[in-house]
Coordinates of C-alpha atoms and ligand atoms in Angstrom, one line a residue:
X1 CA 178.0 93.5 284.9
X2 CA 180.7 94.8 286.6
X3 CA 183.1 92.4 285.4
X4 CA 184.1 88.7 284.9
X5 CA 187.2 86.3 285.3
X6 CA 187.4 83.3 284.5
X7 CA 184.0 81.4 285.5
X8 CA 182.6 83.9 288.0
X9 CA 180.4 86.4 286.9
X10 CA 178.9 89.5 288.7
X11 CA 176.0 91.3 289.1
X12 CA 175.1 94.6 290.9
X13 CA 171.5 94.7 292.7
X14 CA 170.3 97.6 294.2
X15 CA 167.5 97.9 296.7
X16 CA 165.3 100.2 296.5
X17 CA 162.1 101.3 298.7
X18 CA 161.5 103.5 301.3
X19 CA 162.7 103.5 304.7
X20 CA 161.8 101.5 307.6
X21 CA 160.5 98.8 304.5
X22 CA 163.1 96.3 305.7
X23 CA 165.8 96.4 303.2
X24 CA 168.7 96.5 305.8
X25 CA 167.2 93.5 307.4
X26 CA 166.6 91.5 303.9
X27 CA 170.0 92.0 302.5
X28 CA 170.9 91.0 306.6
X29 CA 168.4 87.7 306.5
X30 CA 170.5 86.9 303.1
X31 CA 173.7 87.6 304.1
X32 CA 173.8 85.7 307.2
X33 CA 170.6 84.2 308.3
X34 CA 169.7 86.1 310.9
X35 CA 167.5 89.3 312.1
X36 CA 167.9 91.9 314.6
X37 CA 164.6 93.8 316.1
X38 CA 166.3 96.7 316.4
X39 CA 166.5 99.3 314.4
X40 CA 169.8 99.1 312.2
X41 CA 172.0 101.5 310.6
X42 CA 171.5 101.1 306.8
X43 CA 174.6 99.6 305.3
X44 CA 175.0 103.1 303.6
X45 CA 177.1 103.8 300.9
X46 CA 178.6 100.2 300.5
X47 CA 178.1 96.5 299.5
X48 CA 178.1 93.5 300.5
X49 CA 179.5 90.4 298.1
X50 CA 177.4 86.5 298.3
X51 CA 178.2 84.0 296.1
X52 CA 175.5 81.4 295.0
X53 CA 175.2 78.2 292.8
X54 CA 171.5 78.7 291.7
X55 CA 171.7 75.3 289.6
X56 CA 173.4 73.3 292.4
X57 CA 171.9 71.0 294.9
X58 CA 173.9 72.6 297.7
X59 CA 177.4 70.8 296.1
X60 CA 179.5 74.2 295.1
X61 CA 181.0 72.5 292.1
X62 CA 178.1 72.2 289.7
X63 CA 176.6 74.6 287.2
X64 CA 177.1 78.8 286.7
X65 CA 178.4 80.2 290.0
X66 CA 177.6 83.7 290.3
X67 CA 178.6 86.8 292.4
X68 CA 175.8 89.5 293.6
X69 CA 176.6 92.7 294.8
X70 CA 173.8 93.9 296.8
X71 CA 173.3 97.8 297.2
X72 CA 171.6 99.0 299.9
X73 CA 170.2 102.4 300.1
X74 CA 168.8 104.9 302.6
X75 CA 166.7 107.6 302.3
X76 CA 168.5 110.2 304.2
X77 CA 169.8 112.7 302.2
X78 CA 172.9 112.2 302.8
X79 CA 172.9 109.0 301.0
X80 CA 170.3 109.6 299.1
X81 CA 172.4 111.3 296.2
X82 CA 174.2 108.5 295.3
X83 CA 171.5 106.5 294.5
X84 CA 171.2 107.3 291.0
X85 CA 174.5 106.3 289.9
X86 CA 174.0 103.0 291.8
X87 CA 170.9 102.5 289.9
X88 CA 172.4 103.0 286.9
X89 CA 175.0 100.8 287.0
X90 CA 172.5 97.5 288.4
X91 CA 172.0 94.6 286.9
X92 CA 168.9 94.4 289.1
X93 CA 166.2 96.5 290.9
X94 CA 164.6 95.3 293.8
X95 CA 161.5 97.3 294.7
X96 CA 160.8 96.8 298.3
X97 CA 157.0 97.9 300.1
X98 CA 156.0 96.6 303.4
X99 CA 152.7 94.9 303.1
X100 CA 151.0 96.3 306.2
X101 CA 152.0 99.9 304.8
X102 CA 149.7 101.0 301.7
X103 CA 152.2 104.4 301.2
X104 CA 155.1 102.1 300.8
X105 CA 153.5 100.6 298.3
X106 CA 152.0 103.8 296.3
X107 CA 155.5 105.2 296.6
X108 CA 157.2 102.3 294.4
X109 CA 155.6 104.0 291.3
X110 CA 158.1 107.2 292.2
X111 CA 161.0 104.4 292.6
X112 CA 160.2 103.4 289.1
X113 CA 160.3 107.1 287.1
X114 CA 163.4 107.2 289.2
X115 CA 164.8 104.4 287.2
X116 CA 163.3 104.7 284.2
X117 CA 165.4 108.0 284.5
X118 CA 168.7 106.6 284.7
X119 CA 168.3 103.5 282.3
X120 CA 168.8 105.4 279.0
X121 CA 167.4 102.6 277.0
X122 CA 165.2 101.3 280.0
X123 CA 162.4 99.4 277.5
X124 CA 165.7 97.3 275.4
X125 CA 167.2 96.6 278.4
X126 CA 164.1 95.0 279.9
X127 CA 163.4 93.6 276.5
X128 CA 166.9 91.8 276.3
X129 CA 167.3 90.9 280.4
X130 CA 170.4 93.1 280.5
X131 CA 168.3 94.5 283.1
X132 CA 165.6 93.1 285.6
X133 CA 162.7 94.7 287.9
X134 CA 161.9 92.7 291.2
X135 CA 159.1 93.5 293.3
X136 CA 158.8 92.5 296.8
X137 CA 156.5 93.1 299.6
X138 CA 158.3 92.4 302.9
X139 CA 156.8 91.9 306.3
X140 CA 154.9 89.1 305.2
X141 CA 154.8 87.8 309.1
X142 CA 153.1 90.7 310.0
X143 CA 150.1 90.0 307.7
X144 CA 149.9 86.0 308.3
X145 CA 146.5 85.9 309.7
X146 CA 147.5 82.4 311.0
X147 CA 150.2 83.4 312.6
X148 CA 148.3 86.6 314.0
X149 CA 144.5 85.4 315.0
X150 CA 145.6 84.5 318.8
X151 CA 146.8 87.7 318.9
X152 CA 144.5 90.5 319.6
X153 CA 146.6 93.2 321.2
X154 CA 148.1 93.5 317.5
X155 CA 146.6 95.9 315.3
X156 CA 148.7 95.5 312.5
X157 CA 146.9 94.2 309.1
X158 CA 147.7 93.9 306.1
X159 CA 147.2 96.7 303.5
X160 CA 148.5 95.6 300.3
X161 CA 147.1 92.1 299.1
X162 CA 149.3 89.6 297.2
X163 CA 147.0 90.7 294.0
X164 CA 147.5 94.3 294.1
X165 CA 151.5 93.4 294.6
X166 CA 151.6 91.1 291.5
X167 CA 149.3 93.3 289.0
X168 CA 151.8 96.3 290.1
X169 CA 154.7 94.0 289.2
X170 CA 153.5 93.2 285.7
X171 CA 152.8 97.1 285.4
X172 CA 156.6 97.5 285.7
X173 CA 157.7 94.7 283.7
X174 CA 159.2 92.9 286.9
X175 CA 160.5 89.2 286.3
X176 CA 159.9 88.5 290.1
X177 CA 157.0 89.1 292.4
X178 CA 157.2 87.9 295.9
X179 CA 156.4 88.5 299.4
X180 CA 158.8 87.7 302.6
X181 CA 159.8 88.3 305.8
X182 CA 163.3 89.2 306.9
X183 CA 162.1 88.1 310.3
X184 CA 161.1 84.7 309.8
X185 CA 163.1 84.1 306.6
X186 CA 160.1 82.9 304.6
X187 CA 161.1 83.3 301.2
X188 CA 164.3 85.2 301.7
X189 CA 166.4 82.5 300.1
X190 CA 163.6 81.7 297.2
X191 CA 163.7 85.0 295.8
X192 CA 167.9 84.7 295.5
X193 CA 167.3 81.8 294.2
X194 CA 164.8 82.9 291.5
X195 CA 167.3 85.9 291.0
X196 CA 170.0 83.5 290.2
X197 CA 167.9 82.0 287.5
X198 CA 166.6 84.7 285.8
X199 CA 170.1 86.7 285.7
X200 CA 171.4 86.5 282.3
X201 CA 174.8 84.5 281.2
X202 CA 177.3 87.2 279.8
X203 CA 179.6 84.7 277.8
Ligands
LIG301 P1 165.1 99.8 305.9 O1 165.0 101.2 306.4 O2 164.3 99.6 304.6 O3 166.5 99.4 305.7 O4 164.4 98.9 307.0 P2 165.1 98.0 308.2 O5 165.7 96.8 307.6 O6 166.0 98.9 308.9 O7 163.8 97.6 309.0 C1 163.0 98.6 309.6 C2 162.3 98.0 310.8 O8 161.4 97.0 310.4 C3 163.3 97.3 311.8 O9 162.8 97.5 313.1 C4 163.2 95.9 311.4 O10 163.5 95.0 312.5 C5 161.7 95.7 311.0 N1 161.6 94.7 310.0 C6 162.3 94.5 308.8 N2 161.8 93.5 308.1 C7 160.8 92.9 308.8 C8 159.9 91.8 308.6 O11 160.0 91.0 307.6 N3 159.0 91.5 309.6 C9 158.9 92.3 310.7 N4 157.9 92.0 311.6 N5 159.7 93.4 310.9 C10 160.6 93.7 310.0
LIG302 MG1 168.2 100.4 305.9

């Protein structure tokens, strides 16, 4: 928590994965509905602020409203430095992979030492919700066989299944598993949403 006033309170989430993953684009999908094809610089070594109302219906007066700042990382070296400190002052971890890339995936578990490193207490933080693990496997569009059987000039498959993705996510202690696409949106909001729930009232 990085501080409250009167009814608002906020948490820092950083994301976390390596590059190319999508987390410019999901903290873009988020932040303002859209997505853009093209490669993007990463947000580097700032935030961006969304306020949401997970227990309303859409009405902004009902229920806990709650700030997130959301941290996005690279993994140049010049940025990559400062992602310690920003992992040790989250509220929440958001492990990214990109299902149709098995090494994203296998690389989380170095993602995890790394904050297991800089959460002193990591287990009683778990333990108590101070502190929360999400995983999430983006690019879901790119694996929807549906979506994909027409088209045979694309030899992208999936490589992670949603099994392997959940069983990893218990492994880490992670309140959330999900998978999503920036591109299409599918489940962007969902997983904010389940943030908002899970996040833990301060007062
Ligand atoms: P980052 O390095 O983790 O920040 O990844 P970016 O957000 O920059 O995304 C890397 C590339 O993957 C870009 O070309 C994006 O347009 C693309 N991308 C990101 N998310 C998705 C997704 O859900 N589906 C598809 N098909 N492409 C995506
Ligand atoms: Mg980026």
């Amino acid at each position: 928590v990085v501080g409250t006033d009167t009814s608002i309170t906020k948490y820092k989430i950083v994301f976390l994965g390596e590059q190319s993953v999508g987390k410019t684009s999901l903290i873009t999908r988020f932040m303002y509905g859209s997505f853009d094809p093209k490669n993007q610089a990463t947000i580097g070594i700032d935030f961006l602020s969304k306020t949401i109302y997970p227990d309303s219906d859409g009405s902004e007066n009902s229920g806990k409203v709650i700030r997130l700042q959301l941290w996005d990382t690279a993994g140049q070296e010049r940025f990559r430095s400062l992602i310690p400190s920003y992992i040790r002052d989250s509220n929440v971890a958001i492990l990214i992979y990109d299902v149709t890339s098995r090494s994203t995936f296998d690389y989380l578990d170095t993602w995890y030492e790394d904050i297991k490193e800089q959460k002193h207490d990591f287990d009683a933080q778990l333990e108590s919700g101070e502190f929360c693990i999400v995983v999430v496997g983006n690019k879901f569009d790119l694996a929807d066989e549906k979506q994909n059987e027409d088209d045979e000039t694309s030899d992208i498959k999936r490589q992670v299944t949603y099994e392997e993705g959940e069983r990893k996510s218990k492994i880490y202690g992670a309140k959330i598993f999900m998978e999503t696409s920036s591109k299409t949106g599918y489940n962007v909001n969902q997983l904010f949403k389940q943030i908002g729930d899970i996040l833990p009232d301060f007062d």
